[in-house]
Amino acid sequence: MTSRNSLAVTRYTAFDVHGRGGNPAGVVLDASGASEQEMQAVAAEVGYSETAFLVAGGDPADRRFTVRYFSPLAEVAFCGHATIAAAVAVADQAGTGRLVFDTPAGEVTVETRPADGRVLASLTSVPPKVTAVAGADLAEALVALRWRPEDLDPELPPRVANAGNDHLVLAAATRERLAVLDYDMDALGALMARCGWTTVHLVWRESGDVFHARDPFPPGGVYEDPATGAAAAAFGAYLRDLGLVAAPARVTIHQGADMGRPGRLLVDIPADTAAGITVSGTAAVI
């Protein structure tokens, strides 16, 4: 499909479950010559939380692309679900294999391969980092979310995790707390803009390797993101940094069910603390 701005947009849903649910993303496989303003206009027209814009490198055999990501409101340094969608879109046109995406957050490698009759894409993030969150910022976030301190799981302490951009990680003590999302979008958005957080990654631990997540995304003009690969990568780093998994490990994140868009993200966490986190999923054409 071509937008009014003459850039051909393909629509995929990433991290879907058997072709259903997942997180919609726009993909422009050839954004050569497009200006920042044109890309922003296309992303706003598409209306998804992110649209990925690809420009192929000089040698097609390198399978290397410069990639930029735009939400309806602004450019984002890195987006996991749009990366998965873009990688599957490339595989659909040119076959599976290794891709290299040069993003504003750094170099991201993506492996695509056949799996059960579909294409499975696995991105490996830039080297992640995990930092403390200021007490005043945490308190303000809880007020905006309409959460109480006792709603938090004391075994999964709040942190800011980054695997391409910053995410505030907050763990709910119960599934019931996670299921109710009723926050002040203006207040949380203002705090996130001040702190530079891309999403707030709300999680609940079902077991040692299974988690459920929700991601408010006010900076993108989106109340909630259905499946968030960048936050999943950051969360993998969080689990490793806090010793909450025995790396190497794989965890599964279920996201989007509370929105009626179930998604599944597979997160592989290497033992090397300097290594990026790998997030895998499928994507289906919408």
PDB file of C-alpha atoms in Angstrom:
ATOM      1  CA  MET A   1       0.000   0.000   0.000  1.00  0.00           C
ATOM      2  CA  THR A   2       1.277   3.492  -0.853  1.00  0.00           C
ATOM      3  CA  SER A   3       0.732   6.430   1.473  1.00  0.00           C
ATOM      4  CA  ARG A   4      -0.316   9.860   0.307  1.00  0.00           C
ATOM      5  CA  ASN A   5       3.374  10.767   0.630  1.00  0.00           C
ATOM      6  CA  SER A   6       4.296   8.249  -2.142  1.00  0.00           C
ATOM      7  CA  LEU A   7       6.250   5.922   0.152  1.00  0.00           C
ATOM      8  CA  ALA A   8       5.122   2.302  -0.118  1.00  0.00           C
ATOM      9  CA  VAL A   9       4.010   1.083   3.303  1.00  0.00           C
ATOM     10  CA  THR A  10       3.480  -2.557   4.220  1.00  0.00           C
ATOM     11  CA  ARG A  11       1.631  -3.305   7.439  1.00  0.00           C
ATOM     12  CA  TYR A  12       2.623  -6.185   9.682  1.00  0.00           C
ATOM     13  CA  THR A  13       1.689  -7.287  13.176  1.00  0.00           C
ATOM     14  CA  ALA A  14       4.759  -8.402  15.123  1.00  0.00           C
ATOM     15  CA  PHE A  15       4.993 -10.925  17.966  1.00  0.00           C
ATOM     16  CA  ASP A  16       1.650 -12.351  16.857  1.00  0.00           C
ATOM     17  CA  VAL A  17       0.296 -15.682  18.074  1.00  0.00           C
ATOM     18  CA  HIS A  18      -0.699 -17.878  15.113  1.00  0.00           C
ATOM     19  CA  GLY A  19      -1.391 -14.811  12.992  1.00  0.00           C
ATOM     20  CA  ARG A  20      -3.527 -13.104  15.614  1.00  0.00           C
ATOM     21  CA  GLY A  21      -2.871 -10.271  18.037  1.00  0.00           C
ATOM     22  CA  GLY A  22       0.609  -8.812  18.194  1.00  0.00           C
ATOM     23  CA  ASN A  23       1.667  -5.215  17.678  1.00  0.00           C
ATOM     24  CA  PRO A  24       1.015  -3.503  14.326  1.00  0.00           C
ATOM     25  CA  ALA A  25       3.904  -1.724  12.615  1.00  0.00           C
ATOM     26  CA  GLY A  26       4.340   0.035   9.321  1.00  0.00           C
ATOM     27  CA  VAL A  27       7.335  -0.926   7.180  1.00  0.00           C
ATOM     28  CA  VAL A  28       8.762   1.145   4.326  1.00  0.00           C
ATOM     29  CA  LEU A  29      11.317  -1.090   2.607  1.00  0.00           C
ATOM     30  CA  ASP A  30      12.676   1.714   0.421  1.00  0.00           C
ATOM     31  CA  ALA A  31      12.814   5.125   2.058  1.00  0.00           C
ATOM     32  CA  SER A  32      15.644   6.364  -0.202  1.00  0.00           C
ATOM     33  CA  GLY A  33      15.566  10.123  -0.511  1.00  0.00           C
ATOM     34  CA  ALA A  34      12.766  10.596   2.010  1.00  0.00           C
ATOM     35  CA  SER A  35      13.166  13.535   4.350  1.00  0.00           C
ATOM     36  CA  GLU A  36      12.645  13.376   8.089  1.00  0.00           C
ATOM     37  CA  GLN A  37       9.476  15.408   7.634  1.00  0.00           C
ATOM     38  CA  GLU A  38       8.148  12.963   5.024  1.00  0.00           C
ATOM     39  CA  MET A  39       8.848   9.964   7.248  1.00  0.00           C
ATOM     40  CA  GLN A  40       7.159  11.635  10.198  1.00  0.00           C
ATOM     41  CA  ALA A  41       4.113  12.438   8.057  1.00  0.00           C
ATOM     42  CA  VAL A  42       3.853   8.840   6.855  1.00  0.00           C
ATOM     43  CA  ALA A  43       4.131   7.504  10.417  1.00  0.00           C
ATOM     44  CA  ALA A  44       1.367   9.863  11.526  1.00  0.00           C
ATOM     45  CA  GLU A  45      -0.804   8.766   8.611  1.00  0.00           C
ATOM     46  CA  VAL A  46      -0.221   5.070   9.325  1.00  0.00           C
ATOM     47  CA  GLY A  47      -1.081   5.699  12.973  1.00  0.00           C
ATOM     48  CA  TYR A  48       0.678   2.705  14.519  1.00  0.00           C
ATOM     49  CA  SER A  49       2.966   3.094  17.512  1.00  0.00           C
ATOM     50  CA  GLU A  50       5.946   2.890  15.123  1.00  0.00           C
ATOM     51  CA  THR A  51       6.763   2.706  11.432  1.00  0.00           C
ATOM     52  CA  ALA A  52      10.216   1.571  10.267  1.00  0.00           C
ATOM     53  CA  PHE A  53      11.908   3.226   7.295  1.00  0.00           C
ATOM     54  CA  LEU A  54      14.706   1.263   5.580  1.00  0.00           C
ATOM     55  CA  VAL A  55      17.425   2.361   3.187  1.00  0.00           C
ATOM     56  CA  ALA A  56      19.535  -0.436   1.737  1.00  0.00           C
ATOM     57  CA  GLY A  57      23.329  -0.238   1.832  1.00  0.00           C
ATOM     58  CA  GLY A  58      25.470  -0.021  -1.269  1.00  0.00           C
ATOM     59  CA  ASP A  59      26.016  -3.770  -1.716  1.00  0.00           C
ATOM     60  CA  PRO A  60      22.789  -5.822  -1.648  1.00  0.00           C
ATOM     61  CA  ALA A  61      24.811  -8.918  -0.704  1.00  0.00           C
ATOM     62  CA  ASP A  62      25.648  -7.261   2.630  1.00  0.00           C
ATOM     63  CA  ARG A  63      21.959  -7.229   3.587  1.00  0.00           C
ATOM     64  CA  ARG A  64      22.651  -4.065   5.543  1.00  0.00           C
ATOM     65  CA  PHE A  65      20.118  -1.294   6.030  1.00  0.00           C
ATOM     66  CA  THR A  66      19.946   2.090   7.660  1.00  0.00           C
ATOM     67  CA  VAL A  67      16.723   2.096   9.682  1.00  0.00           C
ATOM     68  CA  ARG A  68      14.823   4.921  11.334  1.00  0.00           C
ATOM     69  CA  TYR A  69      11.707   4.570  13.459  1.00  0.00           C
ATOM     70  CA  PHE A  70       8.913   7.089  13.842  1.00  0.00           C
ATOM     71  CA  SER A  71       5.887   7.074  16.112  1.00  0.00           C
ATOM     72  CA  PRO A  72       2.916   9.244  15.107  1.00  0.00           C
ATOM     73  CA  LEU A  73       4.482  12.063  17.145  1.00  0.00           C
ATOM     74  CA  ALA A  74       8.263  11.752  17.003  1.00  0.00           C
ATOM     75  CA  GLU A  75      11.311   9.739  15.995  1.00  0.00           C
ATOM     76  CA  VAL A  76      12.288   6.864  18.307  1.00  0.00           C
ATOM     77  CA  ALA A  77      15.885   5.659  18.558  1.00  0.00           C
ATOM     78  CA  PHE A  78      14.956   1.977  18.479  1.00  0.00           C
ATOM     79  CA  CYS A  79      11.789  -0.102  18.204  1.00  0.00           C
ATOM     80  CA  GLY A  80      11.786  -3.857  18.685  1.00  0.00           C
ATOM     81  CA  HIS A  81       8.447  -4.816  17.166  1.00  0.00           C
ATOM     82  CA  ALA A  82       9.012  -2.667  14.070  1.00  0.00           C
ATOM     83  CA  THR A  83      12.454  -4.290  13.729  1.00  0.00           C
ATOM     84  CA  ILE A  84      10.871  -7.759  13.781  1.00  0.00           C
ATOM     85  CA  ALA A  85       8.243  -6.613  11.275  1.00  0.00           C
ATOM     86  CA  ALA A  86      10.869  -5.066   8.981  1.00  0.00           C
ATOM     87  CA  ALA A  87      13.079  -8.167   9.112  1.00  0.00           C
ATOM     88  CA  VAL A  88      10.154 -10.437   8.192  1.00  0.00           C
ATOM     89  CA  ALA A  89       9.214  -8.033   5.379  1.00  0.00           C
ATOM     90  CA  VAL A  90      12.774  -8.248   3.992  1.00  0.00           C
ATOM     91  CA  ALA A  91      12.690 -12.045   4.303  1.00  0.00           C
ATOM     92  CA  ASP A  92       9.356 -12.178   2.485  1.00  0.00           C
ATOM     93  CA  GLN A  93      10.928 -10.309  -0.444  1.00  0.00           C
ATOM     94  CA  ALA A  94      14.529 -11.549  -0.462  1.00  0.00           C
ATOM     95  CA  GLY A  95      14.651 -14.726   1.613  1.00  0.00           C
ATOM     96  CA  THR A  96      15.793 -15.465   5.131  1.00  0.00           C
ATOM     97  CA  GLY A  97      19.269 -14.882   6.552  1.00  0.00           C
ATOM     98  CA  ARG A  98      21.280 -12.433   8.582  1.00  0.00           C
ATOM     99  CA  LEU A  99      20.495  -8.715   8.422  1.00  0.00           C
ATOM    100  CA  VAL A 100      22.271  -5.719   9.909  1.00  0.00           C
ATOM    101  CA  PHE A 101      20.230  -2.669  10.851  1.00  0.00           C
ATOM    102  CA  ASP A 102      22.103   0.574  11.512  1.00  0.00           C
ATOM    103  CA  THR A 103      19.725   2.385  13.875  1.00  0.00           C
ATOM    104  CA  PRO A 104      20.031   5.672  15.782  1.00  0.00           C
ATOM    105  CA  ALA A 105      20.648   3.526  18.890  1.00  0.00           C
ATOM    106  CA  GLY A 106      23.497   1.575  17.250  1.00  0.00           C
ATOM    107  CA  GLU A 107      24.008  -1.550  15.169  1.00  0.00           C
ATOM    108  CA  VAL A 108      21.363  -4.245  15.597  1.00  0.00           C
ATOM    109  CA  THR A 109      21.730  -7.660  13.983  1.00  0.00           C
ATOM    110  CA  VAL A 110      18.660  -9.664  13.034  1.00  0.00           C
ATOM    111  CA  GLU A 111      18.556 -13.342  12.073  1.00  0.00           C
ATOM    112  CA  THR A 112      15.570 -14.601  10.092  1.00  0.00           C
ATOM    113  CA  ARG A 113      14.905 -18.297   9.545  1.00  0.00           C
ATOM    114  CA  PRO A 114      12.033 -20.610   8.649  1.00  0.00           C
ATOM    115  CA  ALA A 115      10.133 -22.008  11.632  1.00  0.00           C
ATOM    116  CA  ASP A 116       6.940 -24.071  11.418  1.00  0.00           C
ATOM    117  CA  GLY A 117       6.084 -22.707   8.009  1.00  0.00           C
ATOM    118  CA  ARG A 118       6.676 -19.076   8.987  1.00  0.00           C
ATOM    119  CA  VAL A 119       9.593 -16.681   9.374  1.00  0.00           C
ATOM    120  CA  LEU A 120      10.999 -16.282  12.885  1.00  0.00           C
ATOM    121  CA  ALA A 121      13.055 -13.120  13.391  1.00  0.00           C
ATOM    122  CA  SER A 122      15.570 -12.684  16.215  1.00  0.00           C
ATOM    123  CA  LEU A 123      17.066  -9.278  16.964  1.00  0.00           C
ATOM    124  CA  THR A 124      20.090  -8.777  19.173  1.00  0.00           C
ATOM    125  CA  SER A 125      20.129  -5.456  20.973  1.00  0.00           C
ATOM    126  CA  VAL A 126      22.974  -3.052  21.511  1.00  0.00           C
ATOM    127  CA  PRO A 127      24.889  -3.627  24.778  1.00  0.00           C
ATOM    128  CA  PRO A 128      22.367  -2.858  27.525  1.00  0.00           C
ATOM    129  CA  LYS A 129      22.618  -1.044  30.826  1.00  0.00           C
ATOM    130  CA  VAL A 130      20.528  -0.977  33.982  1.00  0.00           C
ATOM    131  CA  THR A 131      20.477   1.940  36.406  1.00  0.00           C
ATOM    132  CA  ALA A 132      18.685   3.020  39.572  1.00  0.00           C
ATOM    133  CA  VAL A 133      15.593   5.204  39.433  1.00  0.00           C
ATOM    134  CA  ALA A 134      15.442   8.327  41.562  1.00  0.00           C
ATOM    135  CA  GLY A 135      13.038   8.037  44.480  1.00  0.00           C
ATOM    136  CA  ALA A 136      11.160  11.206  43.545  1.00  0.00           C
ATOM    137  CA  ASP A 137      10.708  10.015  39.945  1.00  0.00           C
ATOM    138  CA  LEU A 138       9.458   6.631  41.140  1.00  0.00           C
ATOM    139  CA  ALA A 139       6.975   8.255  43.504  1.00  0.00           C
ATOM    140  CA  GLU A 140       5.704  10.509  40.707  1.00  0.00           C
ATOM    141  CA  ALA A 141       5.363   7.540  38.362  1.00  0.00           C
ATOM    142  CA  LEU A 142       3.299   5.612  40.908  1.00  0.00           C
ATOM    143  CA  VAL A 143       0.976   8.580  41.400  1.00  0.00           C
ATOM    144  CA  ALA A 144       0.495   8.958  37.636  1.00  0.00           C
ATOM    145  CA  LEU A 145      -0.172   5.220  37.289  1.00  0.00           C
ATOM    146  CA  ARG A 146      -2.529   5.319  40.278  1.00  0.00           C
ATOM    147  CA  TRP A 147      -0.490   2.561  41.908  1.00  0.00           C
ATOM    148  CA  ARG A 148       0.442   2.354  45.570  1.00  0.00           C
ATOM    149  CA  PRO A 149       3.921   1.346  46.793  1.00  0.00           C
ATOM    150  CA  GLU A 150       2.426  -1.887  48.146  1.00  0.00           C
ATOM    151  CA  ASP A 151       1.286  -2.762  44.613  1.00  0.00           C
ATOM    152  CA  LEU A 152       4.928  -3.425  43.713  1.00  0.00           C
ATOM    153  CA  ASP A 153       6.651  -6.801  43.937  1.00  0.00           C
ATOM    154  CA  PRO A 154       9.483  -6.276  46.449  1.00  0.00           C
ATOM    155  CA  GLU A 155      11.515  -9.074  44.834  1.00  0.00           C
ATOM    156  CA  LEU A 156      11.671  -7.217  41.506  1.00  0.00           C
ATOM    157  CA  PRO A 157      12.790  -3.700  42.419  1.00  0.00           C
ATOM    158  CA  PRO A 158      12.216  -0.692  40.136  1.00  0.00           C
ATOM    159  CA  ARG A 159      15.020   0.107  37.711  1.00  0.00           C
ATOM    160  CA  VAL A 160      15.610   1.951  34.453  1.00  0.00           C
ATOM    161  CA  ALA A 161      16.757  -0.524  31.793  1.00  0.00           C
ATOM    162  CA  ASN A 162      18.147   0.323  28.377  1.00  0.00           C
ATOM    163  CA  ALA A 163      18.771  -1.915  25.358  1.00  0.00           C
ATOM    164  CA  GLY A 164      18.487   0.913  22.848  1.00  0.00           C
ATOM    165  CA  ASN A 165      16.332   3.346  24.800  1.00  0.00           C
ATOM    166  CA  ASP A 166      15.293   3.823  28.428  1.00  0.00           C
ATOM    167  CA  HIS A 167      12.360   1.997  30.023  1.00  0.00           C
ATOM    168  CA  LEU A 168      11.210   2.284  33.613  1.00  0.00           C
ATOM    169  CA  VAL A 169      10.654  -1.284  34.848  1.00  0.00           C
ATOM    170  CA  LEU A 170       7.978  -1.731  37.521  1.00  0.00           C
ATOM    171  CA  ALA A 171       6.847  -5.158  38.722  1.00  0.00           C
ATOM    172  CA  ALA A 172       3.306  -5.694  39.975  1.00  0.00           C
ATOM    173  CA  ALA A 173       2.788  -7.898  43.004  1.00  0.00           C
ATOM    174  CA  THR A 174      -0.312  -9.534  41.480  1.00  0.00           C
ATOM    175  CA  ARG A 175      -1.762 -10.311  38.072  1.00  0.00           C
ATOM    176  CA  GLU A 176      -4.881  -8.412  39.125  1.00  0.00           C
ATOM    177  CA  ARG A 177      -2.864  -5.224  39.605  1.00  0.00           C
ATOM    178  CA  LEU A 178      -1.330  -5.580  36.144  1.00  0.00           C
ATOM    179  CA  ALA A 179      -4.731  -6.242  34.568  1.00  0.00           C
ATOM    180  CA  VAL A 180      -6.065  -2.816  35.544  1.00  0.00           C
ATOM    181  CA  LEU A 181      -4.409  -0.013  33.592  1.00  0.00           C
ATOM    182  CA  ASP A 182      -5.993   3.367  34.341  1.00  0.00           C
ATOM    183  CA  TYR A 183      -3.315   6.028  34.409  1.00  0.00           C
ATOM    184  CA  ASP A 184      -3.034   9.787  33.938  1.00  0.00           C
ATOM    185  CA  MET A 185      -1.596   9.982  30.417  1.00  0.00           C
ATOM    186  CA  ASP A 186      -0.673  13.672  30.619  1.00  0.00           C
ATOM    187  CA  ALA A 187       1.070  13.342  33.973  1.00  0.00           C
ATOM    188  CA  LEU A 188       2.939  10.177  33.066  1.00  0.00           C
ATOM    189  CA  GLY A 189       3.854  11.565  29.659  1.00  0.00           C
ATOM    190  CA  ALA A 190       5.325  14.711  31.195  1.00  0.00           C
ATOM    191  CA  LEU A 191       7.398  12.659  33.650  1.00  0.00           C
ATOM    192  CA  MET A 192       8.620  10.334  30.902  1.00  0.00           C
ATOM    193  CA  ALA A 193       9.598  13.272  28.703  1.00  0.00           C
ATOM    194  CA  ARG A 194      11.584  14.789  31.551  1.00  0.00           C
ATOM    195  CA  CYS A 195      13.304  11.488  32.393  1.00  0.00           C
ATOM    196  CA  GLY A 196      13.789  10.315  28.811  1.00  0.00           C
ATOM    197  CA  TRP A 197      11.829   7.072  29.271  1.00  0.00           C
ATOM    198  CA  THR A 198      10.347   5.564  26.116  1.00  0.00           C
ATOM    199  CA  THR A 199       7.842   3.304  27.885  1.00  0.00           C
ATOM    200  CA  VAL A 200       7.017   2.202  31.390  1.00  0.00           C
ATOM    201  CA  HIS A 201       7.442  -1.585  31.342  1.00  0.00           C
ATOM    202  CA  LEU A 202       4.922  -3.026  33.781  1.00  0.00           C
ATOM    203  CA  VAL A 203       5.467  -6.719  34.491  1.00  0.00           C
ATOM    204  CA  TRP A 204       4.133  -9.567  36.603  1.00  0.00           C
ATOM    205  CA  ARG A 205       6.122 -12.723  37.257  1.00  0.00           C
ATOM    206  CA  GLU A 206       4.094 -15.882  36.661  1.00  0.00           C
ATOM    207  CA  SER A 207       7.127 -18.137  37.168  1.00  0.00           C
ATOM    208  CA  GLY A 208      10.899 -18.001  36.942  1.00  0.00           C
ATOM    209  CA  ASP A 209      10.853 -17.865  33.153  1.00  0.00           C
ATOM    210  CA  VAL A 210       7.355 -16.610  32.291  1.00  0.00           C
ATOM    211  CA  PHE A 211       6.291 -12.984  32.644  1.00  0.00           C
ATOM    212  CA  HIS A 212       3.324 -10.847  31.634  1.00  0.00           C
ATOM    213  CA  ALA A 213       3.829  -7.240  30.576  1.00  0.00           C
ATOM    214  CA  ARG A 214       2.078  -4.008  29.645  1.00  0.00           C
ATOM    215  CA  ASP A 215       3.687  -0.848  28.274  1.00  0.00           C
ATOM    216  CA  PRO A 216       2.165   2.627  28.549  1.00  0.00           C
ATOM    217  CA  PHE A 217       3.623   4.718  25.696  1.00  0.00           C
ATOM    218  CA  PRO A 218       2.559   8.378  26.094  1.00  0.00           C
ATOM    219  CA  PRO A 219       5.679   9.732  24.299  1.00  0.00           C
ATOM    220  CA  GLY A 220       4.405   8.101  21.107  1.00  0.00           C
ATOM    221  CA  GLY A 221       0.861   9.327  21.598  1.00  0.00           C
ATOM    222  CA  VAL A 222      -0.225   5.750  22.344  1.00  0.00           C
ATOM    223  CA  TYR A 223      -2.023   4.794  25.567  1.00  0.00           C
ATOM    224  CA  GLU A 224      -0.632   1.253  25.522  1.00  0.00           C
ATOM    225  CA  ASP A 225       1.741  -0.660  23.241  1.00  0.00           C
ATOM    226  CA  PRO A 226       0.549  -4.248  22.605  1.00  0.00           C
ATOM    227  CA  ALA A 227       3.985  -5.978  22.323  1.00  0.00           C
ATOM    228  CA  THR A 228       7.213  -4.122  22.933  1.00  0.00           C
ATOM    229  CA  GLY A 229      10.436  -5.720  21.725  1.00  0.00           C
ATOM    230  CA  ALA A 230      12.723  -2.907  22.864  1.00  0.00           C
ATOM    231  CA  ALA A 231      11.288  -3.076  26.375  1.00  0.00           C
ATOM    232  CA  ALA A 232      11.561  -6.878  26.332  1.00  0.00           C
ATOM    233  CA  ALA A 233      15.271  -6.609  25.512  1.00  0.00           C
ATOM    234  CA  ALA A 234      15.731  -4.054  28.272  1.00  0.00           C
ATOM    235  CA  PHE A 235      13.839  -6.322  30.672  1.00  0.00           C
ATOM    236  CA  GLY A 236      16.134  -9.218  29.784  1.00  0.00           C
ATOM    237  CA  ALA A 237      19.067  -7.037  30.800  1.00  0.00           C
ATOM    238  CA  TYR A 238      17.224  -6.132  34.002  1.00  0.00           C
ATOM    239  CA  LEU A 239      16.759  -9.817  34.896  1.00  0.00           C
ATOM    240  CA  ARG A 240      20.434 -10.536  34.262  1.00  0.00           C
ATOM    241  CA  ASP A 241      21.718  -7.475  36.084  1.00  0.00           C
ATOM    242  CA  LEU A 242      19.687  -8.230  39.213  1.00  0.00           C
ATOM    243  CA  GLY A 243      20.504 -11.951  39.158  1.00  0.00           C
ATOM    244  CA  LEU A 244      16.843 -12.876  38.756  1.00  0.00           C
ATOM    245  CA  VAL A 245      17.665 -15.529  36.155  1.00  0.00           C
ATOM    246  CA  ALA A 246      20.607 -17.884  35.879  1.00  0.00           C
ATOM    247  CA  ALA A 247      22.018 -16.766  32.528  1.00  0.00           C
ATOM    248  CA  PRO A 248      22.201 -18.046  29.883  1.00  0.00           C
ATOM    249  CA  ALA A 249      18.443 -18.250  30.026  1.00  0.00           C
ATOM    250  CA  ARG A 250      15.314 -17.900  27.914  1.00  0.00           C
ATOM    251  CA  VAL A 251      12.187 -16.223  29.245  1.00  0.00           C
ATOM    252  CA  THR A 252       8.794 -15.815  27.633  1.00  0.00           C
ATOM    253  CA  ILE A 253       6.869 -12.562  27.878  1.00  0.00           C
ATOM    254  CA  HIS A 254       3.139 -12.530  27.222  1.00  0.00           C
ATOM    255  CA  GLN A 255       1.839  -9.094  26.351  1.00  0.00           C
ATOM    256  CA  GLY A 256      -1.317  -7.610  24.865  1.00  0.00           C
ATOM    257  CA  ALA A 257      -3.856 -10.095  26.228  1.00  0.00           C
ATOM    258  CA  ASP A 258      -5.475  -7.388  28.362  1.00  0.00           C
ATOM    259  CA  MET A 259      -5.963  -5.366  25.161  1.00  0.00           C
ATOM    260  CA  GLY A 260      -7.402  -8.285  23.206  1.00  0.00           C
ATOM    261  CA  ARG A 261      -4.179  -8.505  21.155  1.00  0.00           C
ATOM    262  CA  PRO A 262      -2.213 -11.426  22.620  1.00  0.00           C
ATOM    263  CA  GLY A 263       1.480 -11.460  21.805  1.00  0.00           C
ATOM    264  CA  ARG A 264       4.459 -13.647  22.647  1.00  0.00           C
ATOM    265  CA  LEU A 265       8.071 -12.498  22.905  1.00  0.00           C
ATOM    266  CA  LEU A 266      10.968 -14.899  23.432  1.00  0.00           C
ATOM    267  CA  VAL A 267      13.916 -13.320  25.251  1.00  0.00           C
ATOM    268  CA  ASP A 268      17.334 -14.997  25.270  1.00  0.00           C
ATOM    269  CA  ILE A 269      19.714 -13.688  27.918  1.00  0.00           C
ATOM    270  CA  PRO A 270      23.417 -14.533  27.524  1.00  0.00           C
ATOM    271  CA  ALA A 271      25.677 -14.818  30.529  1.00  0.00           C
ATOM    272  CA  ASP A 272      28.110 -12.188  29.227  1.00  0.00           C
ATOM    273  CA  THR A 273      27.024  -8.985  30.941  1.00  0.00           C
ATOM    274  CA  ALA A 274      28.340  -6.899  28.043  1.00  0.00           C
ATOM    275  CA  ALA A 275      26.373  -8.837  25.427  1.00  0.00           C
ATOM    276  CA  GLY A 276      23.124  -7.682  23.887  1.00  0.00           C
ATOM    277  CA  ILE A 277      19.800  -9.376  24.561  1.00  0.00           C
ATOM    278  CA  THR A 278      18.102 -11.386  21.805  1.00  0.00           C
ATOM    279  CA  VAL A 279      14.350 -11.038  21.288  1.00  0.00           C
ATOM    280  CA  SER A 280      12.512 -13.320  18.861  1.00  0.00           C
ATOM    281  CA  GLY A 281       9.073 -13.381  17.315  1.00  0.00           C
ATOM    282  CA  THR A 282       7.053 -13.793  14.166  1.00  0.00           C
ATOM    283  CA  ALA A 283       5.150 -11.205  12.139  1.00  0.00           C
ATOM    284  CA  ALA A 284       2.093 -11.480   9.925  1.00  0.00           C
ATOM    285  CA  VAL A 285       0.945  -9.221   7.111  1.00  0.00           C
ATOM    286  CA  ILE A 286      -2.133  -7.223   8.050  1.00  0.00           C
TER     287      ILE A 286
END
